[in-house]
Coordinates of C-alpha atoms and ligand atoms in Angstrom, one line a residue:
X1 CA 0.0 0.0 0.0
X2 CA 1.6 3.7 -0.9
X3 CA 2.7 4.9 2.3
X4 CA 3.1 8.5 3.6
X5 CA 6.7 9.4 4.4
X6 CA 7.8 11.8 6.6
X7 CA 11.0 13.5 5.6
X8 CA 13.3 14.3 8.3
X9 CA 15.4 17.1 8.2
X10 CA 16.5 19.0 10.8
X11 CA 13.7 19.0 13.8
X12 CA 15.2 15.2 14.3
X13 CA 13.1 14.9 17.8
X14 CA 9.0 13.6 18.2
X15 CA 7.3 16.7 19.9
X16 CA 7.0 19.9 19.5
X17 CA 6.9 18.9 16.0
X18 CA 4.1 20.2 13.8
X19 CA 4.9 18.3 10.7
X20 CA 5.4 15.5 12.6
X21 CA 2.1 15.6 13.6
X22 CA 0.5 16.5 10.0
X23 CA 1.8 13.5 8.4
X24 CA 1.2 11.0 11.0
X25 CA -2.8 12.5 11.3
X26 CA -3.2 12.4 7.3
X27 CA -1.6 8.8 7.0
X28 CA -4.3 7.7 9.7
X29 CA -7.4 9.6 8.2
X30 CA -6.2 7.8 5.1
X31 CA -5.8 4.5 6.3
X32 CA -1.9 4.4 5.1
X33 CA 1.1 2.9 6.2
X34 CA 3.6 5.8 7.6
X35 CA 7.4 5.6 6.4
X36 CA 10.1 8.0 8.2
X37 CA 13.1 8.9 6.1
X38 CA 16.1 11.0 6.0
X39 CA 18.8 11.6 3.8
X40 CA 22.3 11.5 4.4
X41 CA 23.7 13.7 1.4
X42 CA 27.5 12.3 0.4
X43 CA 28.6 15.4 -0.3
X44 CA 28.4 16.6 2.6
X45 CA 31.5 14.5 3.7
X46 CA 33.4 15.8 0.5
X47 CA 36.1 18.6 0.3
X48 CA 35.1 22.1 -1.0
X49 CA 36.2 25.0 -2.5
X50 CA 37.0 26.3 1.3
X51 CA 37.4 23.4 3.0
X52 CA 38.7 20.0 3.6
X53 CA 34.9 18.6 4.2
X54 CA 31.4 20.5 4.7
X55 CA 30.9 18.5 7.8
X56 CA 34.2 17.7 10.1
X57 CA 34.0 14.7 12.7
X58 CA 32.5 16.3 15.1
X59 CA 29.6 17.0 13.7
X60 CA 29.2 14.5 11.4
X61 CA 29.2 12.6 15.2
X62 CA 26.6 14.6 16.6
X63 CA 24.2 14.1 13.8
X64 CA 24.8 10.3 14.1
X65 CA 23.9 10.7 17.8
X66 CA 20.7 12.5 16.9
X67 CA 19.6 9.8 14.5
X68 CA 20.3 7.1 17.0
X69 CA 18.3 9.0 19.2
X70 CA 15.6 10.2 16.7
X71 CA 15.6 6.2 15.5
X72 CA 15.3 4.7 18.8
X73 CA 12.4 7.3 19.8
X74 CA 10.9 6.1 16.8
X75 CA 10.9 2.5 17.6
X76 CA 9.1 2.9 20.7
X77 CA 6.5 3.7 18.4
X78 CA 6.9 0.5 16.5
X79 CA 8.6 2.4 13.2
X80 CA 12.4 2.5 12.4
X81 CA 13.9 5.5 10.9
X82 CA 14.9 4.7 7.1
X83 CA 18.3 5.9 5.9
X84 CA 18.8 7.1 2.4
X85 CA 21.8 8.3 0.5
X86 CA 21.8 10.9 -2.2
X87 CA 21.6 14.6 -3.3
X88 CA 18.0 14.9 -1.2
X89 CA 15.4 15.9 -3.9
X90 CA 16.6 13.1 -6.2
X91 CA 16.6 10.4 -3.2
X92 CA 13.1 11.5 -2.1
X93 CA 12.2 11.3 -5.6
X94 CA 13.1 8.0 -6.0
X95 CA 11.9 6.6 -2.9
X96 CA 8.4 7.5 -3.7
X97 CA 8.4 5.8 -7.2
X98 CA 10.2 2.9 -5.3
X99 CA 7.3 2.7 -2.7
X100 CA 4.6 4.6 -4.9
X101 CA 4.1 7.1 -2.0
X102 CA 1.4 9.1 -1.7
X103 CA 2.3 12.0 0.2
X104 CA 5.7 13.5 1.6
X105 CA 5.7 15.7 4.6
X106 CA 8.2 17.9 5.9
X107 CA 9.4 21.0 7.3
X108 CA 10.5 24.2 5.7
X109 CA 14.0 25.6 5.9
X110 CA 13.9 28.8 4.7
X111 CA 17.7 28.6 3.2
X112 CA 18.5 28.9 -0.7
X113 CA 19.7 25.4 -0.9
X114 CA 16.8 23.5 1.0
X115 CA 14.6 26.1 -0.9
X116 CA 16.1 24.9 -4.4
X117 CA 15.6 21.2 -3.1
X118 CA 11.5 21.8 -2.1
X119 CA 10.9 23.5 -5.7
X120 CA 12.1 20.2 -7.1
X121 CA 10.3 18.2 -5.6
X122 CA 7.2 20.2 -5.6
X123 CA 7.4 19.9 -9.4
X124 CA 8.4 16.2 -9.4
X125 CA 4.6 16.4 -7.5
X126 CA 2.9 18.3 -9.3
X127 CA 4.2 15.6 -12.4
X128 CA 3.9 12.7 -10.1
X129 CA 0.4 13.3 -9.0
X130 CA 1.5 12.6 -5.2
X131 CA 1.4 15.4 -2.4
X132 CA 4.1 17.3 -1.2
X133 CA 3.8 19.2 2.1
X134 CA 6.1 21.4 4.1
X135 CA 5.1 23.2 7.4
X136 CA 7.2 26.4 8.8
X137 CA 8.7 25.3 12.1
X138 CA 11.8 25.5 14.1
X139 CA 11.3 29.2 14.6
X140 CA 10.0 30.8 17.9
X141 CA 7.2 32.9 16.6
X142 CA 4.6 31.1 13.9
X143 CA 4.8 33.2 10.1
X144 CA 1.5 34.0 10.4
X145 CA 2.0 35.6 14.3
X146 CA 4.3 37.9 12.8
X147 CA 3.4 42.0 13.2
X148 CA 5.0 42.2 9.6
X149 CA 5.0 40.2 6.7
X150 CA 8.0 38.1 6.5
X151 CA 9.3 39.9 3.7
X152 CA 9.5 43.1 5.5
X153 CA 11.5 41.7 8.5
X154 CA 13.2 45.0 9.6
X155 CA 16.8 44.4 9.0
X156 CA 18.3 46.1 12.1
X157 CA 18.1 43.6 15.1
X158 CA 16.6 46.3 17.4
X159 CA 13.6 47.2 14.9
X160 CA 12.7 44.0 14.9
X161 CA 13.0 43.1 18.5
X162 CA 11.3 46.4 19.2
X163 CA 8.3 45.6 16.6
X164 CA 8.2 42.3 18.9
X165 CA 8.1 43.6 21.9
X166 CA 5.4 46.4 20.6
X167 CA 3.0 43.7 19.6
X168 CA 3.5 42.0 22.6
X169 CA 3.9 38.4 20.7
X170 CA 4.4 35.0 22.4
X171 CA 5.8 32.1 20.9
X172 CA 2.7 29.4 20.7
X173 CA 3.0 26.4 23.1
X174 CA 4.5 23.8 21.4
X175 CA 2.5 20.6 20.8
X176 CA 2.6 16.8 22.2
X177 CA 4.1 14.0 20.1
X178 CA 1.7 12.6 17.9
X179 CA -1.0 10.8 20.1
X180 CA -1.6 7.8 18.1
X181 CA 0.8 6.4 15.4
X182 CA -0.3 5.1 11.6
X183 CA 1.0 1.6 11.3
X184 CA 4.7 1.5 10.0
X185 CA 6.0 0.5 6.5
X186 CA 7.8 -2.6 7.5
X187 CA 8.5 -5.1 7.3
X188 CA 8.5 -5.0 3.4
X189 CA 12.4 -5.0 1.9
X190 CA 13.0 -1.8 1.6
X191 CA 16.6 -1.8 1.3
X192 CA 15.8 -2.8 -2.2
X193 CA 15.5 1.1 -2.6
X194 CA 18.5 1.9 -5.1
X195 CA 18.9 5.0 -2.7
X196 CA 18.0 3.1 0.8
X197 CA 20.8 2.2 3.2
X198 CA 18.5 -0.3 5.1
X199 CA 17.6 -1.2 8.2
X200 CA 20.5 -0.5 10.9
X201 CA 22.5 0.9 8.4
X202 CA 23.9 4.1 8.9
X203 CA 26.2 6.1 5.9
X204 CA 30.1 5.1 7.1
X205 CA 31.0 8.7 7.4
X206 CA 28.6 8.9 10.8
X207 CA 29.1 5.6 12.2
X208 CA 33.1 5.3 11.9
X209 CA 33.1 9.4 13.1
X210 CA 32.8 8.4 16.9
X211 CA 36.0 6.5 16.4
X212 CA 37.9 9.1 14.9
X213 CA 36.5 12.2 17.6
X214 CA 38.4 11.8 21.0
X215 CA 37.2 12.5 24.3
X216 CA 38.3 16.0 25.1
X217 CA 38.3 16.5 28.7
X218 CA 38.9 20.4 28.4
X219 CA 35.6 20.8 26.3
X220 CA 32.9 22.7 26.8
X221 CA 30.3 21.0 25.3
X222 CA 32.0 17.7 26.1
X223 CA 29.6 15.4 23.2
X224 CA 31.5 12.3 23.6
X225 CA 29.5 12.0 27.0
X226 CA 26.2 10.9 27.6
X227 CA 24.9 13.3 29.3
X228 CA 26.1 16.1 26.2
X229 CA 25.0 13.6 23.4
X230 CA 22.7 15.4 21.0
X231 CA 19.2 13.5 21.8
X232 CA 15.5 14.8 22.7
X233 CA 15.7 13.5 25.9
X234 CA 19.2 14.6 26.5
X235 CA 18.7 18.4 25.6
X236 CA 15.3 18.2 27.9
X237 CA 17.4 17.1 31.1
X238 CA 19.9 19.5 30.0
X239 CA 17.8 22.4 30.0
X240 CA 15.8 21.3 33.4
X241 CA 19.1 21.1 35.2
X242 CA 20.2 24.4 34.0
X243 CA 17.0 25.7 35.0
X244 CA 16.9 23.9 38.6
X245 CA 20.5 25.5 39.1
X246 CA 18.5 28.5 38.8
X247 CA 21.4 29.7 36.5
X248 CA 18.9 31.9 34.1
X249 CA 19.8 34.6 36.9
X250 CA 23.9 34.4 36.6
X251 CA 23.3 34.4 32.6
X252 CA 23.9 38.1 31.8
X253 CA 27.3 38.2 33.4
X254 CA 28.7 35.0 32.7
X255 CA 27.6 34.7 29.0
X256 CA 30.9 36.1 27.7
X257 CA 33.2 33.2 29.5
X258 CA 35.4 31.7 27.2
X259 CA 35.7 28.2 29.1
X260 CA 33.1 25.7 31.0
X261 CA 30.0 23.8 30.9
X262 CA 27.2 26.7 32.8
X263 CA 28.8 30.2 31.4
X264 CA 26.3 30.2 28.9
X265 CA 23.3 27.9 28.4
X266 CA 24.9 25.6 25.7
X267 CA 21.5 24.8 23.9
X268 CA 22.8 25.5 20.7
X269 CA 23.8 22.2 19.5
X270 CA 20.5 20.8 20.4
X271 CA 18.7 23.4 18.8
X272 CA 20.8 23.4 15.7
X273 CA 19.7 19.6 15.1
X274 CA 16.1 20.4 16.1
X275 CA 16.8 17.8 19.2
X276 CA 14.8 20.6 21.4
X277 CA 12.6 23.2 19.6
X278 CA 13.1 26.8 20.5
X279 CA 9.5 27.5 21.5
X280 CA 10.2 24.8 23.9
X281 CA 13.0 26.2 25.6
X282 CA 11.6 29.8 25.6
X283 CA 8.1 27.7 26.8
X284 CA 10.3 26.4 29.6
X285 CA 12.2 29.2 30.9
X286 CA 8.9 31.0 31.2
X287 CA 7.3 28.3 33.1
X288 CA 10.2 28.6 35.2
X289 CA 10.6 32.7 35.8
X290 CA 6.7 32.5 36.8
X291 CA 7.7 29.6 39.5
X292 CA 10.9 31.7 40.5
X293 CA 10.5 34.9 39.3
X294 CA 12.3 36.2 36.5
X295 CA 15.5 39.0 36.5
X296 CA 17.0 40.9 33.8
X297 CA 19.7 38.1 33.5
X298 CA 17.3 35.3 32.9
X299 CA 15.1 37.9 30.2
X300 CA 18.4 38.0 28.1
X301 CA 18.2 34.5 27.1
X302 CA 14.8 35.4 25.6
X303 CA 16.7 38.5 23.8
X304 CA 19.6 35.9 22.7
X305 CA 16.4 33.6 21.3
X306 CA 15.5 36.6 18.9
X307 CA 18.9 37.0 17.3
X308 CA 18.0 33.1 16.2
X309 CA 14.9 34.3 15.2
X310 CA 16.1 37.2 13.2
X311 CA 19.0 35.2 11.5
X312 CA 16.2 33.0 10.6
X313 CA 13.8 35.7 8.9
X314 CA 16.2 37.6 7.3
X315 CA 17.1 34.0 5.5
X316 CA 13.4 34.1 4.3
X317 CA 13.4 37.7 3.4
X318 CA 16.9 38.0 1.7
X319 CA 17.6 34.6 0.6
X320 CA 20.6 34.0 -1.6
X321 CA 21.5 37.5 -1.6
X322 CA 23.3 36.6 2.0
X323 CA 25.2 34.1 0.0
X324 CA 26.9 37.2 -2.5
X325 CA 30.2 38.3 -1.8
X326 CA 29.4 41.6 -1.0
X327 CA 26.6 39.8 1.2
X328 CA 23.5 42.5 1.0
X329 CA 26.2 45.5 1.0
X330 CA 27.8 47.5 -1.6
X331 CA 31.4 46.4 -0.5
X332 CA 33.5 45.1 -3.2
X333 CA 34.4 41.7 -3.4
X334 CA 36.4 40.4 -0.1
X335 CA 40.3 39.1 -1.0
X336 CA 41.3 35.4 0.3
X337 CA 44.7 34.4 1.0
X338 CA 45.3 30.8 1.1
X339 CA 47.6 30.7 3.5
X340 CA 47.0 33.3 5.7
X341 CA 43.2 31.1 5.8
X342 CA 45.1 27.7 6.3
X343 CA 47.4 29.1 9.3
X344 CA 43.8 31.3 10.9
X345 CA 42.1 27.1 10.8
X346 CA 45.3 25.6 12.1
X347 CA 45.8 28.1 15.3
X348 CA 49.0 29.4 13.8
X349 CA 47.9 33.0 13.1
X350 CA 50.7 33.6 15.5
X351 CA 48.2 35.8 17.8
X352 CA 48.0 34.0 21.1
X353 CA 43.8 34.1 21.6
X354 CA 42.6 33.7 18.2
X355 CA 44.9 30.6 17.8
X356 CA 43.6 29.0 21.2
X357 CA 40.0 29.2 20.3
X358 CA 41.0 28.6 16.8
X359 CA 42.1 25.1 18.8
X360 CA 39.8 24.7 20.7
X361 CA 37.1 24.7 17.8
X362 CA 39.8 21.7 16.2
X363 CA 39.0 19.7 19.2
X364 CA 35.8 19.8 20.5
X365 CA 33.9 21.2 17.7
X366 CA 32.4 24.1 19.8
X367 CA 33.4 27.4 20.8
X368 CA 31.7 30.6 23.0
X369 CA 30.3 33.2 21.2
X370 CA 32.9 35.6 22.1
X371 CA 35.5 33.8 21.1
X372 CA 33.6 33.0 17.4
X373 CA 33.3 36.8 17.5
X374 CA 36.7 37.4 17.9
X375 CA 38.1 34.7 15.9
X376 CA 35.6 35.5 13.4
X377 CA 36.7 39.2 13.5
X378 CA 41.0 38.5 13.1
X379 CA 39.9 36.4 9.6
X380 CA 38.0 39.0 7.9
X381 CA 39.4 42.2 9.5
X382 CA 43.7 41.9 10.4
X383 CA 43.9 39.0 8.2
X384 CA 41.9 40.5 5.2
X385 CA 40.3 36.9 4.6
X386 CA 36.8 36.4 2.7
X387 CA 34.0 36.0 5.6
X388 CA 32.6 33.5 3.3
X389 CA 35.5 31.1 3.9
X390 CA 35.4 31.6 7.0
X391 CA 31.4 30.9 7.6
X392 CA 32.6 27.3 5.6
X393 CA 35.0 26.4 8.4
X394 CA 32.8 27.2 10.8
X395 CA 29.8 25.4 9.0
X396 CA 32.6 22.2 8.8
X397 CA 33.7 22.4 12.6
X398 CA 30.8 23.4 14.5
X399 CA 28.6 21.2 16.1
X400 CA 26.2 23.8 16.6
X401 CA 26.2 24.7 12.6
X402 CA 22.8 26.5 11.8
X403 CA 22.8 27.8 8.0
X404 CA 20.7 30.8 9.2
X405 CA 22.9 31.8 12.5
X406 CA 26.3 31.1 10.7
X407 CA 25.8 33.2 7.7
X408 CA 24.1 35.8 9.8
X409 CA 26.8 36.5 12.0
X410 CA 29.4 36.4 9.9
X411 CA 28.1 38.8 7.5
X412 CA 27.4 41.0 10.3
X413 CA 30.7 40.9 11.6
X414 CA 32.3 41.7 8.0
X415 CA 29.9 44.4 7.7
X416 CA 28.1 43.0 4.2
X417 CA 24.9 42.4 6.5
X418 CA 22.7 43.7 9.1
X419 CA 24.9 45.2 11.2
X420 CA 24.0 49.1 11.1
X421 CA 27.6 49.8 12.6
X422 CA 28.7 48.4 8.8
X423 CA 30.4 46.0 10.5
X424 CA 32.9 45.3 13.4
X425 CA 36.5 44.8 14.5
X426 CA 36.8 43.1 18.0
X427 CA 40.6 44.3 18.7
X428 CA 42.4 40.4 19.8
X429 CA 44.6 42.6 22.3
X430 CA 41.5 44.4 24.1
X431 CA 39.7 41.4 24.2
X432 CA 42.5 39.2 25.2
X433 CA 43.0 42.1 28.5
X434 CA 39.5 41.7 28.9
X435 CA 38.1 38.2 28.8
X436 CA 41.6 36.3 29.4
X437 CA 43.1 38.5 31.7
X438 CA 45.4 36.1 33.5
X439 CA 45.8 34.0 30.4
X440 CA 44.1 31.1 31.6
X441 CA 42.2 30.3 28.5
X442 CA 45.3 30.7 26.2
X443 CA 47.3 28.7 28.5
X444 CA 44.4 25.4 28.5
X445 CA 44.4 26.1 24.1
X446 CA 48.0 26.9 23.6
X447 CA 50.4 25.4 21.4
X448 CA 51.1 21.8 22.4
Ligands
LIG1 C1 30.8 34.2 13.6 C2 29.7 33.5 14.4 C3 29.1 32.3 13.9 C4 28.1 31.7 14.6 N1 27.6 30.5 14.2 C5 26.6 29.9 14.8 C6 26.0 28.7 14.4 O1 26.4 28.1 13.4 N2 25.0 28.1 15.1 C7 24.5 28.7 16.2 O2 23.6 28.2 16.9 N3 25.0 29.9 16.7 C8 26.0 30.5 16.0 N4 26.5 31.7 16.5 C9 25.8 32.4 17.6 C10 26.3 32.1 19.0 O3 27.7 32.2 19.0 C11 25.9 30.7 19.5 O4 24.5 30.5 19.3 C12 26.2 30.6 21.0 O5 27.5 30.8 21.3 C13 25.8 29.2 21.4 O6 26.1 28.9 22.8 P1 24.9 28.9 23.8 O7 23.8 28.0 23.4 O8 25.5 28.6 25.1 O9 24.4 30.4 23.7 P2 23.6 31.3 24.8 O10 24.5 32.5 25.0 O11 23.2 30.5 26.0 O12 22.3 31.8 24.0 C14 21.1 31.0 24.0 C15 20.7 30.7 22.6 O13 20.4 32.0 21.9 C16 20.8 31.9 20.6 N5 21.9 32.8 20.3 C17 22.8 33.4 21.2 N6 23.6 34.2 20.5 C18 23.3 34.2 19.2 C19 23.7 34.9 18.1 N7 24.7 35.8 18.1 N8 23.1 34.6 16.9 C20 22.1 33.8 16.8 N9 21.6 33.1 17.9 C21 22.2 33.3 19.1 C22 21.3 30.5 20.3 O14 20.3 29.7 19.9 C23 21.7 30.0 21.8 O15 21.7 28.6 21.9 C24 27.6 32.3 15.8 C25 28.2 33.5 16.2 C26 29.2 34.1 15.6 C27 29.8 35.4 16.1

């Protein structure tokens, strides 16, 4: 019987997930069989023009652990999460001639290549006669909620936060897992699928990568252990310790640490794969500033959950335009210099800070945001590099990568995006004085 599949892509967690929800409800109403799939894109393990692979070890680890996760959820459910392998439209594409699906369901990412991928495939529909959905999540505020139309997102981070705060808008509660489940696909031989990996088959370059990332006990986001794997219910017990260490109200003047586990609220790599919605930890914290009252300090994780939010719109609104070399300035085109780029990824700038955080991002994949601000800052401004190489590293090493976030702040930082400043120069000495000023940091990261 054609089956309904449900395309993950990035929300890889069971609540809080509207599309989710959509496909599971129209699969039952129909009386269909419901298939979950995602796609592991090859590529993305290749070398590009920037850089030696779009996705490094460590995250290439921390999306395995979210689709071990994500699968094992799933199974509780009686359904297995179905692996495929290819350039995404054409492996969706062939999966529902394979299975002769009638519908595919997923979200929207609002980003010019999963944009390019959805018009494909809503073509291949519209020829194929089956139905393609796609539901706007992952954001804190629904489209439709918005006191603007999407494509007149102010462009200045205050405007917008102030046209926010004006209309006085709430993110909506997020919603339950879907109550009752459509029976699953299997057991039919699906690993027949020219594009299907098969059951307990995950893509080599995510299975072997938690062999080749090493425990790094200096890290902070250690992922290797449990407790930091990137899971639903992991992010979940993450964010009610945080919460229960009532450390919302130290937030505001700790959030520019350089080193440790509570300086800043480390959601971002379980927000970045969709393990925890944002609506559900801004839905959280509120719950918990009514129980405990709230303070300045705790309201600026709120205002940090908007920058996400902005990044996110001004995706929708400006699209590939962010992608240009000159970004949405009139700059001219940024230089690169090859090696000056190599030594700024290898820690050997020869500046002291940059190259410690520029080592610490080798090794555990993660870095504060001051230190991505500063780092990002030496590349583009004392090095004269081209932000966009710089975004690709970043995009390769972080395990917190978010396509909308990334390309955000760097072009803010090289001045070719939102930043009405035109940009900005963190000085490496200044901030070295200020945020390192017994040298701790460069000491734990230096040259070893
Ligand atoms: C050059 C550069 C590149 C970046 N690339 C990414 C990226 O790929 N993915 C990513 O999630 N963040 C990125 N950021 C933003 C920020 O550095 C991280 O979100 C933050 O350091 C994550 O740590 P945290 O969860 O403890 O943040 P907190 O300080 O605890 O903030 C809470 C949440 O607010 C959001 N947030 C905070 N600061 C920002 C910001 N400047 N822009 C957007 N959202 C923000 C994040 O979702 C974060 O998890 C980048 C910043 C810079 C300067």
């Amino acid at each position: 019987m054609s089956p309904v599949i449900h395309w993950f892509r990035q929300d890889l967690r069971l609540s809080d997930h509207p599309a989710l929800r959509a496909s599971c409800a129209s699969a039952l109403s129909r009386g269909l069989p419901w298939l979950p799939v995602f796609v592991w894109d090859p590529t993305q393990a290749q070398a590009t023009r920037w850089v030696d692979a779009r996705m490094g070890p460590h995250r290439r680890l921390a999306l395995h652990q979210a689709l071990t996760h994500l699968d094992r959820s799933l199974r509780a459910h009686g359904h297995r999460l179905l692996v495929l392998q290819g350039e995404p439209a054409q492996a969706i594409g062939q999966i529902v001639s394979d299975t002769g699906a009638a519908e595919v369901w997923t979200e929207h990412l609002p980003a010019p290549q999963e944009e390019a991928a959805d018009r494909a495939l809503s073509s291949a529909a519209s020829l194929g006669g089956w139905r393609w959905e796609r539901l706007e999540q992952g954001g804190l505020f629904a489209w439709d909620d918005l006191p603007f139309d999407v494509q007149d997102t102010p462009d200045v981070f205050t405007s917008f936060r102030q046209a926010i705060q004006r209309a006085g808008l709430l993110a909506r509660e997020p919603v339950a897992p879907p109550p009752v489940w459509p029976p699953p696909m299997w057991p039919r031989p699906l690993d027949a699928s020219v594009c299907a990996l098969g059951v307990d088959r995950w893509p080599e370059a995510l299975s072997l990568a938690s062999e080749v990332v090493n425990a790094e006990p200096r890290a902070s986001f250690p992922i290797t252990e449990s407790e930091w794997h990137i899971g639903e219910s992991i992010a979940q017990a993450h964010w009610s310790r945080y919460l229960s260490n009532a450390l919302p109200h130290r937030y505001k003047s700790t959030r520019n640490g350089l080193q440790g586990h509570d300086f800043s609220t480390k959601l971002s790599p379980w927000l970045a794969w969709g393990a925890m919605s944002a609506r559900q930890a801004q839905h959280a914290l509120q719950r918990w500033e009514t129980e405990h009252g709230a303070s300045e300090s705790s309201g600026w994780i709120t205002f940090e959950l908007l920058w996400r939010e902005h990044f996110r719109l001004l995706h929708a609104k400006h699209g590939r335009r962010l992608y240009q070399p000159s970004g949405l300035s009139d700059l001219p085109h940024p230089t690169h210099d090859a090696g000056a780029f190599m030594r700024w990824c290898a820690g050997r700038t020869g500046h002291a800070l940059v190259d410690a955080g520029m080592r610490e991002l080798e090794s555990t994949g993660w870095l504060s945001n001051r230190m991505r601000q500063i780092v990002a800052s030496y590349l583009i401004h004392d090095l004269g590099g081209d932000w966009r190489a710089g975004a690709a590293w970043f995009e390769s090493r972080l395990i917190d990568f978010d396509v909308f976030s990334n390309q955000g702040n760097w072009a803010y930082i090289a001045g070719r995006g939102t930043d009405p400043r035109g940009g900005r120069r963190f000085d490496p000495d200044k901030q070295a004085r200020e945020h390192d000023p017994d040298g701790r940091y460069r000491r734990m990261w230096g040259d070893s």
